[in-house]
mmCIF file of C-alpha atoms and ligand atoms in Angstrom:
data_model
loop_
_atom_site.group_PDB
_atom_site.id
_atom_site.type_symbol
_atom_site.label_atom_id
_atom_site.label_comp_id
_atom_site.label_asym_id
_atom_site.label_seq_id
_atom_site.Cartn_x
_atom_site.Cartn_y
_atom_site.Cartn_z
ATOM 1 C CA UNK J 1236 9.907 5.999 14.382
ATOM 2 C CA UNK J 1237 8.962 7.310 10.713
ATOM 3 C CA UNK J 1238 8.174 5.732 7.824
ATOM 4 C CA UNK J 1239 9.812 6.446 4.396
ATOM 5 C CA UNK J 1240 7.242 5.748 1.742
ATOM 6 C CA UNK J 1241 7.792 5.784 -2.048
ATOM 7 C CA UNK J 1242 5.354 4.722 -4.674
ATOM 8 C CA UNK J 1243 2.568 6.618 -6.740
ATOM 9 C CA UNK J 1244 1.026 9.547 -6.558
ATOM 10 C CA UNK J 1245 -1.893 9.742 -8.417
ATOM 11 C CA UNK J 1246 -4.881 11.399 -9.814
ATOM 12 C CA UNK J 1247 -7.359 8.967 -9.744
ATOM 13 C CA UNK J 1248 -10.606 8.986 -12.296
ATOM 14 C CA UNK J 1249 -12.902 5.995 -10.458
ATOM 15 C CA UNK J 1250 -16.104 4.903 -11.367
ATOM 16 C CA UNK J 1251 -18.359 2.384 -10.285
ATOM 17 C CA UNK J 1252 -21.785 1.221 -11.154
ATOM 18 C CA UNK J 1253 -23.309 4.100 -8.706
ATOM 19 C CA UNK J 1254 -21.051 6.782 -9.328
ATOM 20 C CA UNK J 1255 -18.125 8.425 -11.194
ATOM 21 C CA UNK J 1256 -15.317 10.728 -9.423
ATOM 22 C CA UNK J 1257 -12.959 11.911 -11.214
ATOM 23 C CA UNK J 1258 -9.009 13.257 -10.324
ATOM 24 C CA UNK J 1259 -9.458 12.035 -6.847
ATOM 25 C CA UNK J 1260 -6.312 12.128 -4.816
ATOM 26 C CA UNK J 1261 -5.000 8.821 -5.401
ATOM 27 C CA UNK J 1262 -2.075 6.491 -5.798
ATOM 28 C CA UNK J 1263 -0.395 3.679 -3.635
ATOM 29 C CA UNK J 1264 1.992 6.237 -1.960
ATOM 30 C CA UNK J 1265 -0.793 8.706 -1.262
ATOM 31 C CA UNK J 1266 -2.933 5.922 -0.041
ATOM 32 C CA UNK J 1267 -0.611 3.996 1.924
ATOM 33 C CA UNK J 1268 1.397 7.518 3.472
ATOM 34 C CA UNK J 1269 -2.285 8.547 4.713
ATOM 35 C CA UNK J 1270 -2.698 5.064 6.767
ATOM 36 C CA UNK J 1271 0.892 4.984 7.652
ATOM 37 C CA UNK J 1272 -0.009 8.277 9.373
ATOM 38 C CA UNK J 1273 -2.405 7.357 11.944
ATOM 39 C CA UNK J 1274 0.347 5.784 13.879
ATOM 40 C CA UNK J 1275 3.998 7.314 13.017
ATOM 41 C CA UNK J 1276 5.055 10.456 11.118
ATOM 42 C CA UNK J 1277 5.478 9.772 7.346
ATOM 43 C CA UNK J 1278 8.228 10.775 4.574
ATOM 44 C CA UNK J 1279 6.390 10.666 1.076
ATOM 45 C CA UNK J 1280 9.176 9.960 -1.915
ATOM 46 C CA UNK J 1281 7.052 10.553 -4.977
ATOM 47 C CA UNK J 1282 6.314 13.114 -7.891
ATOM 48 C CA UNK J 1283 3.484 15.238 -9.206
ATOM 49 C CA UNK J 1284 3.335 17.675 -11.931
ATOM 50 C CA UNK J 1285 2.312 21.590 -11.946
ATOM 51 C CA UNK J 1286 -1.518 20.432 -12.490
ATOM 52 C CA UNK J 1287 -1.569 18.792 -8.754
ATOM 53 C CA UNK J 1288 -4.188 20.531 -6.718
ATOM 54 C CA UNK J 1289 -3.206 22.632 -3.459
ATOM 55 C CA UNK J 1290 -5.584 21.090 -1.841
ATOM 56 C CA UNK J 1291 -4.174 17.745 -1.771
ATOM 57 C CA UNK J 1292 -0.781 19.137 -0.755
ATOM 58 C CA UNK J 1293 -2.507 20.596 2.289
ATOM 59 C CA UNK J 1294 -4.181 17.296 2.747
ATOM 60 C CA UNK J 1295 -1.027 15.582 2.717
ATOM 61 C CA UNK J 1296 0.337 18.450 5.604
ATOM 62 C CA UNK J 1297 -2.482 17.940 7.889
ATOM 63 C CA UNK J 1298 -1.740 14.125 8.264
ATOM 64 C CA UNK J 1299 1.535 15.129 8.963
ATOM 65 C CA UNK J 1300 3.149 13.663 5.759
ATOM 66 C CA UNK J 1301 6.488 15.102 5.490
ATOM 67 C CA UNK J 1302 6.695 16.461 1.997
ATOM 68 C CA UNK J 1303 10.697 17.684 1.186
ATOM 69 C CA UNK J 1304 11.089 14.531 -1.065
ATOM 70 C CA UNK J 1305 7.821 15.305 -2.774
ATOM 71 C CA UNK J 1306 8.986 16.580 -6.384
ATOM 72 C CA UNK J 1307 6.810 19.167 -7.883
ATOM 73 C CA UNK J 1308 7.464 19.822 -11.651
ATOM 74 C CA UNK J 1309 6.196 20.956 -14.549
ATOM 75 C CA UNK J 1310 3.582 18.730 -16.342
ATOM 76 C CA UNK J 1311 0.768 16.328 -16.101
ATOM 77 C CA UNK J 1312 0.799 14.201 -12.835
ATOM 78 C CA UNK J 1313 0.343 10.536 -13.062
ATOM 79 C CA UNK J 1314 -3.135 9.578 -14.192
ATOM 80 C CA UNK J 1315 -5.323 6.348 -13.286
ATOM 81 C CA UNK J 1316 -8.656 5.625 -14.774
ATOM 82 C CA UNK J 1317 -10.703 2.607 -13.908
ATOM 83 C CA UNK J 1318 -13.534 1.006 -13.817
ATOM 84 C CA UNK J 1319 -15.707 -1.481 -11.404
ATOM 85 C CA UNK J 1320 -18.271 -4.012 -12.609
ATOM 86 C CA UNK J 1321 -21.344 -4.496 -10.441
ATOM 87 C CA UNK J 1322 -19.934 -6.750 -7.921
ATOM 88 C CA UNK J 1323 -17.025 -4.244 -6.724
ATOM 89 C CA UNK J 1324 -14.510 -6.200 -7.034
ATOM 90 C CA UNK J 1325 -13.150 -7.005 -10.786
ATOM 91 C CA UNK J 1326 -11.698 -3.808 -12.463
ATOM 92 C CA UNK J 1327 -10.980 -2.772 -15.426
ATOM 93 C CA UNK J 1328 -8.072 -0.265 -16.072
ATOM 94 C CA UNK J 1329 -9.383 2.509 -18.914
ATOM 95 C CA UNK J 1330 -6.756 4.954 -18.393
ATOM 96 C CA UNK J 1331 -2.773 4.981 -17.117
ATOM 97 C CA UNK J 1332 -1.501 8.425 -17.853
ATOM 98 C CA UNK J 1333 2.334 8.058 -16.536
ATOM 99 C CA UNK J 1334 2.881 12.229 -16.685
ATOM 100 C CA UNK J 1335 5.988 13.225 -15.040
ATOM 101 C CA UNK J 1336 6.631 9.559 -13.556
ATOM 102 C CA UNK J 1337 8.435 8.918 -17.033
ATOM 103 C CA UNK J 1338 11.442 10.836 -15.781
ATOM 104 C CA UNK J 1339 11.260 10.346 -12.195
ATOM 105 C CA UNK J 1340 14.833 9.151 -10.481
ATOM 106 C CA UNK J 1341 14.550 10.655 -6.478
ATOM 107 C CA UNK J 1342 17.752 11.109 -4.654
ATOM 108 C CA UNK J 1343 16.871 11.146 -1.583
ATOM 109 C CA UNK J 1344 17.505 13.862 1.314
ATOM 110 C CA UNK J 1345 20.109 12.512 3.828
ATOM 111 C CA UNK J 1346 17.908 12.648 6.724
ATOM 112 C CA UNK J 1347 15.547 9.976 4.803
ATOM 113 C CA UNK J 1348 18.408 7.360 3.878
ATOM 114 C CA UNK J 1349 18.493 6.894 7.704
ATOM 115 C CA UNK J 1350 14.583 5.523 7.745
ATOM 116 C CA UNK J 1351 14.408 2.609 9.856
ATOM 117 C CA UNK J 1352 11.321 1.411 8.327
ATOM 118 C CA UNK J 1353 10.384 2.014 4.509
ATOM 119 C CA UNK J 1354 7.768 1.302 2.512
ATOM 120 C CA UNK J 1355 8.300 0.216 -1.267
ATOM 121 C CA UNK J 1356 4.291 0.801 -2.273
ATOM 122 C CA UNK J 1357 3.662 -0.498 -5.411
ATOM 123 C CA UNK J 1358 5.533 1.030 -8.573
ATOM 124 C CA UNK J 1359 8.199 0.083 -10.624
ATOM 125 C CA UNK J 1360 10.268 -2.392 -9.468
ATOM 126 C CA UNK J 1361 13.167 -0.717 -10.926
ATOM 127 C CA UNK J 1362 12.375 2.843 -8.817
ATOM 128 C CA UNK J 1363 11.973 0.396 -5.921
ATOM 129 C CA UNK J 1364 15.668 -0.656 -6.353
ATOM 130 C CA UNK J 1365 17.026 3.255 -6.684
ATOM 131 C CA UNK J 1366 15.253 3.990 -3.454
ATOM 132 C CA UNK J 1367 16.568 1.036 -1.569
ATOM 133 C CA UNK J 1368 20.301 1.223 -3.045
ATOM 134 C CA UNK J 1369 20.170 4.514 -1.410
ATOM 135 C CA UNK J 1370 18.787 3.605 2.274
ATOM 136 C CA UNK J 1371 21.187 2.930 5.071
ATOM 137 C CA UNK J 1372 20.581 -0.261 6.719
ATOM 138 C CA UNK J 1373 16.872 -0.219 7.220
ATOM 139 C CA UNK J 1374 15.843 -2.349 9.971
ATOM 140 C CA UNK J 1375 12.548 -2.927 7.994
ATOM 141 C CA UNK J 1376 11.909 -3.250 4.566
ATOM 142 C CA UNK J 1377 8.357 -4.331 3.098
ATOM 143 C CA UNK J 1378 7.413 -4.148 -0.695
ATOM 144 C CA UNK J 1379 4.201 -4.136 -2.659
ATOM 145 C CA UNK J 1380 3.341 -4.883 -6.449
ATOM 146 C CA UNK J 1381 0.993 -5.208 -9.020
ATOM 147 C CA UNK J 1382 -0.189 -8.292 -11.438
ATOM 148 C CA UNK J 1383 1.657 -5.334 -14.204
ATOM 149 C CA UNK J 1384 5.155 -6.124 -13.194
ATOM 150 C CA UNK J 1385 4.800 -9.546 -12.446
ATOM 151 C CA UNK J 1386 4.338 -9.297 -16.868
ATOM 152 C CA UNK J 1387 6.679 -6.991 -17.607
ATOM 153 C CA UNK J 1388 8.985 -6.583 -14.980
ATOM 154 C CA UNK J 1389 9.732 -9.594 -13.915
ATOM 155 C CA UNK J 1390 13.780 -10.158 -13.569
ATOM 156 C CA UNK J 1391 13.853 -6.697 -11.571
ATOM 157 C CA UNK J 1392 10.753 -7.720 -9.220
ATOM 158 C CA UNK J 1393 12.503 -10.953 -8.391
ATOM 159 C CA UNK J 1394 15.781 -9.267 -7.857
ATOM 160 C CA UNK J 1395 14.078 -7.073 -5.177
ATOM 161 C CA UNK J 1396 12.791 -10.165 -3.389
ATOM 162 C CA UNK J 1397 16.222 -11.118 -2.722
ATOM 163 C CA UNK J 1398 16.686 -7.537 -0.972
ATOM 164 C CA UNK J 1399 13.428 -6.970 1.366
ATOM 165 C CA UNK J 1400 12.315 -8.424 4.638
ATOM 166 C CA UNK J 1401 8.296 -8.563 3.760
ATOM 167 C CA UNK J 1402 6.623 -9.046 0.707
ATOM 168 C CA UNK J 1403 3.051 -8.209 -0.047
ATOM 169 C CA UNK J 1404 0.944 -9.125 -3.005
ATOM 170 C CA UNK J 1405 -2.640 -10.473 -3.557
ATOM 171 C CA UNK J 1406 -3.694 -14.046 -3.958
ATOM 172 C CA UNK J 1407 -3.918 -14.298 -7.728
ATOM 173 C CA UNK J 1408 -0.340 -11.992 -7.968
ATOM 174 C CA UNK J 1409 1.140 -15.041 -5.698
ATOM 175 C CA UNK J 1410 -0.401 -17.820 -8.411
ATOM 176 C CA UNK J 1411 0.893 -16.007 -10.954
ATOM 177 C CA UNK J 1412 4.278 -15.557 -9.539
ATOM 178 C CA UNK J 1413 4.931 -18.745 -9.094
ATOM 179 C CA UNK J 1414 2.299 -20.941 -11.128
ATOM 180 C CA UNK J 1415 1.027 -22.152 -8.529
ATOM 181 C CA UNK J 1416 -2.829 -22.640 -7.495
ATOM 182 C CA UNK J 1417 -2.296 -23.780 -3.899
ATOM 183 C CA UNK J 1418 -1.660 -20.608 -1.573
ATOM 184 C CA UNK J 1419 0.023 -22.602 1.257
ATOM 185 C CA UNK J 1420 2.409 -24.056 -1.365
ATOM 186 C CA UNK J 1421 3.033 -20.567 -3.207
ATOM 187 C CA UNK J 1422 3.669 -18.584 -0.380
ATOM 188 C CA UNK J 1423 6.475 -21.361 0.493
ATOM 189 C CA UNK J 1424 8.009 -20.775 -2.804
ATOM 190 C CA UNK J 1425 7.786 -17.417 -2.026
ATOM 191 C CA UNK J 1426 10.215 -17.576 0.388
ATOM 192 C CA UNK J 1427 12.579 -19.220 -1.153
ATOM 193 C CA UNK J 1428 12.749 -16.196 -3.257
ATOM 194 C CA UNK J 1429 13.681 -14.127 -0.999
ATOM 195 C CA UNK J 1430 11.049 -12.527 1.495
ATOM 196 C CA UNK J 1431 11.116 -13.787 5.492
ATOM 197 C CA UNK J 1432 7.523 -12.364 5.765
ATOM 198 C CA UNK J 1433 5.035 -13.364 2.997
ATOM 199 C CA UNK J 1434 1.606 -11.258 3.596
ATOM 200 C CA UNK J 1435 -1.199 -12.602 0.716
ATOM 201 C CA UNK J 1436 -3.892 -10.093 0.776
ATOM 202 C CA UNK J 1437 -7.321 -11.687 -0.008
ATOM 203 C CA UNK J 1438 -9.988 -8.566 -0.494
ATOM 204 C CA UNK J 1439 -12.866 -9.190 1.670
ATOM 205 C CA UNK J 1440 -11.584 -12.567 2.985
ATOM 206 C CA UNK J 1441 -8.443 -10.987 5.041
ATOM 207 C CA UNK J 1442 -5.107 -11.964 4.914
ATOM 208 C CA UNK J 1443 -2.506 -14.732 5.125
ATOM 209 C CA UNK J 1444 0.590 -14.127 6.702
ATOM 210 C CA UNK J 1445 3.780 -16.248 6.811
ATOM 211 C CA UNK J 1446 6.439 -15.548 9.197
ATOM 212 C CA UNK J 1447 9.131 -17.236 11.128
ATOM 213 C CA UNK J 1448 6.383 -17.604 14.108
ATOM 214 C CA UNK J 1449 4.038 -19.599 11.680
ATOM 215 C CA UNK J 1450 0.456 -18.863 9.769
ATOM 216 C CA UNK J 1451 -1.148 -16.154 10.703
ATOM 217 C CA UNK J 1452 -5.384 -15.242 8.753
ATOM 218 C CA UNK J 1453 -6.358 -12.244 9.586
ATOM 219 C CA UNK J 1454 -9.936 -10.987 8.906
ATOM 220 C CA UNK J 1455 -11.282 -8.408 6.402
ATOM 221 C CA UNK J 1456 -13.393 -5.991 8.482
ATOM 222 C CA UNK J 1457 -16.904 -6.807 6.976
ATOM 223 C CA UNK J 1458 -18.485 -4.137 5.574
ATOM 224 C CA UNK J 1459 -22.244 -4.447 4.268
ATOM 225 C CA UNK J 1460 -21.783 -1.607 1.524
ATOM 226 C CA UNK J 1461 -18.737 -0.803 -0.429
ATOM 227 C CA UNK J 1462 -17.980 2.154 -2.407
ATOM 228 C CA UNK J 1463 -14.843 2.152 -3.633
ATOM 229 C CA UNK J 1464 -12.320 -0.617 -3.119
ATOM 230 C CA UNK J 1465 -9.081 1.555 -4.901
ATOM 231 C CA UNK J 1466 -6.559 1.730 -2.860
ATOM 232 C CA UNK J 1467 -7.893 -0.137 -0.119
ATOM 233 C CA UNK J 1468 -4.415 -2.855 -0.511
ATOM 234 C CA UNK J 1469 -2.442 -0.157 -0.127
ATOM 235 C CA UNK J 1470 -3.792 1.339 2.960
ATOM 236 C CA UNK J 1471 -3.679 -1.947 4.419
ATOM 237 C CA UNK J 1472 0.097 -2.076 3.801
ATOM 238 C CA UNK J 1473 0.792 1.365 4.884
ATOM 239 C CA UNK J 1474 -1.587 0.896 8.354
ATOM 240 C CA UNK J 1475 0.618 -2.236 9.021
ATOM 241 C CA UNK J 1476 4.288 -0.593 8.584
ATOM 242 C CA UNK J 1477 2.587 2.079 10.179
ATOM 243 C CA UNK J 1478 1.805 0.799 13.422
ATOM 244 C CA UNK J 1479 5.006 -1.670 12.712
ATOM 245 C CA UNK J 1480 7.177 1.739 13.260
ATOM 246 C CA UNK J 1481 4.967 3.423 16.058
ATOM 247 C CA UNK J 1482 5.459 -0.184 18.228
ATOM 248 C CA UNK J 1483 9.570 -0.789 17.359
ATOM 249 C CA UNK J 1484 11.056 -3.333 18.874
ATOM 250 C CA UNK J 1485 10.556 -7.274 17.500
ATOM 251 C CA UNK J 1486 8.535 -7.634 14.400
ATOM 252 C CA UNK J 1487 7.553 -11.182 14.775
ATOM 253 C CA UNK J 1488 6.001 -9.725 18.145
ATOM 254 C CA UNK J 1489 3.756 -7.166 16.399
ATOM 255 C CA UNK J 1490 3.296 -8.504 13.313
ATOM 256 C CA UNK J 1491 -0.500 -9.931 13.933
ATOM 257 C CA UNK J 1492 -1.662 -6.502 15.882
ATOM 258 C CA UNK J 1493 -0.235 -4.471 12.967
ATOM 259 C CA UNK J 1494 -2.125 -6.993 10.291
ATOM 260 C CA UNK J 1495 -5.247 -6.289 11.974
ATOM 261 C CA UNK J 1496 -4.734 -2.795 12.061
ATOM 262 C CA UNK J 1497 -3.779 -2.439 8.020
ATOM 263 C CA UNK J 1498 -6.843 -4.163 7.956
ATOM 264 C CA UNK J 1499 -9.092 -1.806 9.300
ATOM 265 C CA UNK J 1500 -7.956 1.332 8.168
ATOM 266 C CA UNK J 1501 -8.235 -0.604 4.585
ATOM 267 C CA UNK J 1502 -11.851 -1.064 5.432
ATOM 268 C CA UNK J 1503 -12.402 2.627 5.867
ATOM 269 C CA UNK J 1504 -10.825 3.213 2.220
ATOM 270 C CA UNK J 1505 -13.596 1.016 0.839
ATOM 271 C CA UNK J 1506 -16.035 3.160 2.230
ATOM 272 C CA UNK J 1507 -15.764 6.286 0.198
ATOM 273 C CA UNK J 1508 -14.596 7.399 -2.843
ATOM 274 C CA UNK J 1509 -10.374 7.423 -2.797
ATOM 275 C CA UNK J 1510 -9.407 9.040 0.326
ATOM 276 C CA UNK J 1511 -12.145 10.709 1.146
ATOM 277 C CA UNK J 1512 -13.058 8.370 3.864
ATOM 278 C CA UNK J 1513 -10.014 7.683 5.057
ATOM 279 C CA UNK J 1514 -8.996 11.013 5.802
ATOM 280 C CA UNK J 1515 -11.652 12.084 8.118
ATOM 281 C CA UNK J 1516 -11.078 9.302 10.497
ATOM 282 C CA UNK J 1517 -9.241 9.328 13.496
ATOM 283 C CA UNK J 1518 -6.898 6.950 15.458
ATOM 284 C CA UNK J 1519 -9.931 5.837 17.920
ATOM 285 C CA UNK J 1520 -11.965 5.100 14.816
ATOM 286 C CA UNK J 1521 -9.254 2.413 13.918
ATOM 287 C CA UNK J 1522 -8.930 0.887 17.224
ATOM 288 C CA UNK J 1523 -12.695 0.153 17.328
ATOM 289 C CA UNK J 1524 -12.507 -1.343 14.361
ATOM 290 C CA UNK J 1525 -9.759 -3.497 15.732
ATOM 291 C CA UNK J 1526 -12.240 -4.384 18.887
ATOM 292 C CA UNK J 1527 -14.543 -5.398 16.820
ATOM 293 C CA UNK J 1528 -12.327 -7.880 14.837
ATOM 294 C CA UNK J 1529 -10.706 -9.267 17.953
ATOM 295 C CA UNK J 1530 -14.051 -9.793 19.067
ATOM 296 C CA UNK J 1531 -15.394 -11.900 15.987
ATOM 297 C CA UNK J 1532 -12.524 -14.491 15.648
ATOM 298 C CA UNK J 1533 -12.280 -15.119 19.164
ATOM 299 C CA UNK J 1534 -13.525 -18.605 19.962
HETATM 300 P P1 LIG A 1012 -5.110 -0.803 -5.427
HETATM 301 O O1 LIG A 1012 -6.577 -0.542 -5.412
HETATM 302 O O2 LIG A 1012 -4.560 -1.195 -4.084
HETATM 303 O O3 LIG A 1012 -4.710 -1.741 -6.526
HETATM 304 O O4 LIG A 1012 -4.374 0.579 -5.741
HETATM 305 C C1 LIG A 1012 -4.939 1.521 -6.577
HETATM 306 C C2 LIG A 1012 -3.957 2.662 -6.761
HETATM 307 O O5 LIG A 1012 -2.866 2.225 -7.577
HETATM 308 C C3 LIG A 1012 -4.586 3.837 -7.486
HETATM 309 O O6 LIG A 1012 -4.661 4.932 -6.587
HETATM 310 C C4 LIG A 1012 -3.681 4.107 -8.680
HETATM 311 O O7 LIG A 1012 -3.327 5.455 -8.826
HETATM 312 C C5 LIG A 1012 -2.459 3.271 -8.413
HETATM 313 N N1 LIG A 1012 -1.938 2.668 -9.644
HETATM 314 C C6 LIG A 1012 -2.627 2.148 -10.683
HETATM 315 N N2 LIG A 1012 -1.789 1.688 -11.652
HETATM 316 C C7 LIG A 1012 -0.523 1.923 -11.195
HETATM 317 C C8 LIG A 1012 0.791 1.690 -11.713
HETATM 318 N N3 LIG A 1012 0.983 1.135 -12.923
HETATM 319 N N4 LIG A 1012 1.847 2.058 -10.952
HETATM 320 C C9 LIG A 1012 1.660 2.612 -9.740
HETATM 321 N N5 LIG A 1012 0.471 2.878 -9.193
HETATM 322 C C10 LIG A 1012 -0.625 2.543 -9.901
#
């Protein structure tokens, strides 16, 4: 089964103590449709202006990203700059260039109201909710965010708790969402907002997941060099609906296997520069990866 995917789609300007890269392919649609892909075809909902590079187009063909609700149109695509201090993980944003996202309002083609599984990467909450009020009956709905509209955009983003089945943010989001400094405790208030599935993504440490079958921790995959962490939440999103989709059936049954698979394609993401590590892996890459974690929290 496909995914339906709608978030960002970026050009990315990174750079880190070693090195600077800028208008890399980026974006949390872009990064989480190019996980998503390794296990189920992909329908990308996003927009890019007339300065988006062919190349990326064709990138987004050859992992078999579906492209009719891409919008093309003229002007500057979304722009991210940012910025990593010397330990990788705190960033700075320098740069956020909305371009054509100002005016962006999909309507989506019929075949892609029918998704069974969609993906609300993180963007405005309120282009969330016009992609969702126009989906029939997913059978699953997951959501991402940023610390940005838990400050501005708050009324909308807890409207859309009240409408999805998972919810994914990362562990100081969840304090700030609900004030809280204990994770067990916030991800229960969590879900009395709304979401069934809480999933509290932890950078290198892993994961926490709540679900109706208990607490779940998944491990980061640990990598001894990172080089660029951007995007790496949002692969790990898009690898789990991903393989979510490619499995069907019961969600509580796959939910673990399809953590620990968002979690390894993520760590590919942190090895290279936007997608540029990500996209030359393959499937059997992945599943390695997903040995080897099996392997090192058995006991
Ligand atoms: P992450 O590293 O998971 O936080 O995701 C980084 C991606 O988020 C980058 O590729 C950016 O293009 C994208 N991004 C940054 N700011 C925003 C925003 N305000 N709305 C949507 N996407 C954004």
């Amino acid at each position: 089964m496909s995914v339906l995917v709608v978030g960002s789609t970026a050009l990315d300007s990174i750079k880190t103590p070693q090195a600077e890269n800028p208008r890399l392919l980026g974006g949390s649609a872009s990064h989480a449709g190019v996980a998503a892909s390794f296990f189920t075809p992909v329908h990308l909902v996003g927009i890019v202006g007339d300065d988006f590079p062919k190349r990326y187009i064709n990138l987004y063909q050859r992992h078999g990203i579906h492209l009719e609700a891409l919008q093309i149109v003229p002007g500057k695509t979304f722009h991210w700059a940012g910025e990593y201090e010397v330990n990788m993980n705190n960033r700075r944003t320098l740069k956020t260039e909305l371009g054509v996202f100002e005016t962006f309002s999909p309507t989506l083609p019929k075949a892609h109201r029918e998704s069974a599984y969609v993906l609300l990467a993180n963007i405005a909450p309120s282009l969330q909710h016009h992609v969702l009020d126009q989906m029939q009956r997913p059978k699953f709905v997951i959501a991402d965010t940023m610390d940005l509209w838990l400050n501005i955009a708050l009324a909308e983003l807890l409207k859309l708790l009240r409408r999805i089945d998972a919810f994914v943010l990362n562990d100081s989001e969840a304090r700030l969402l609900t004030k809280d400094d204990n994770l067990l405790s916030a991800v229960q208030k969590i879900h009395r907002l709304g979401p069934k599935y809480v999933i509290v993504k932890k950078g290198e440490h892993g994961s926490l997941v709540s679900s109706p079958r208990g607490l779940f921790l998944a491990p980061a995959f640990p990598l001894q060099k990172v080089v660029d962490p951007t995007g790496a939440g949002d692969s790990f999103v898009g690898g789990l609906v991903g393989y979510l989709a490619s499995r069907g059936g019961s969600i509580d049954a796959h939910l673990k296997c399809a953590v620990v698979h968002g979690s390894a394609v993520a760590s590919f993401c942190c090895e290279g520069f936007g997608l540029t590590r990500t996209t030359r892996i393959t499937r059997q890459a992945i599943e390695d990866r997903v040995k080897v974690l099996r392997k090192i929290v058995r006991f």
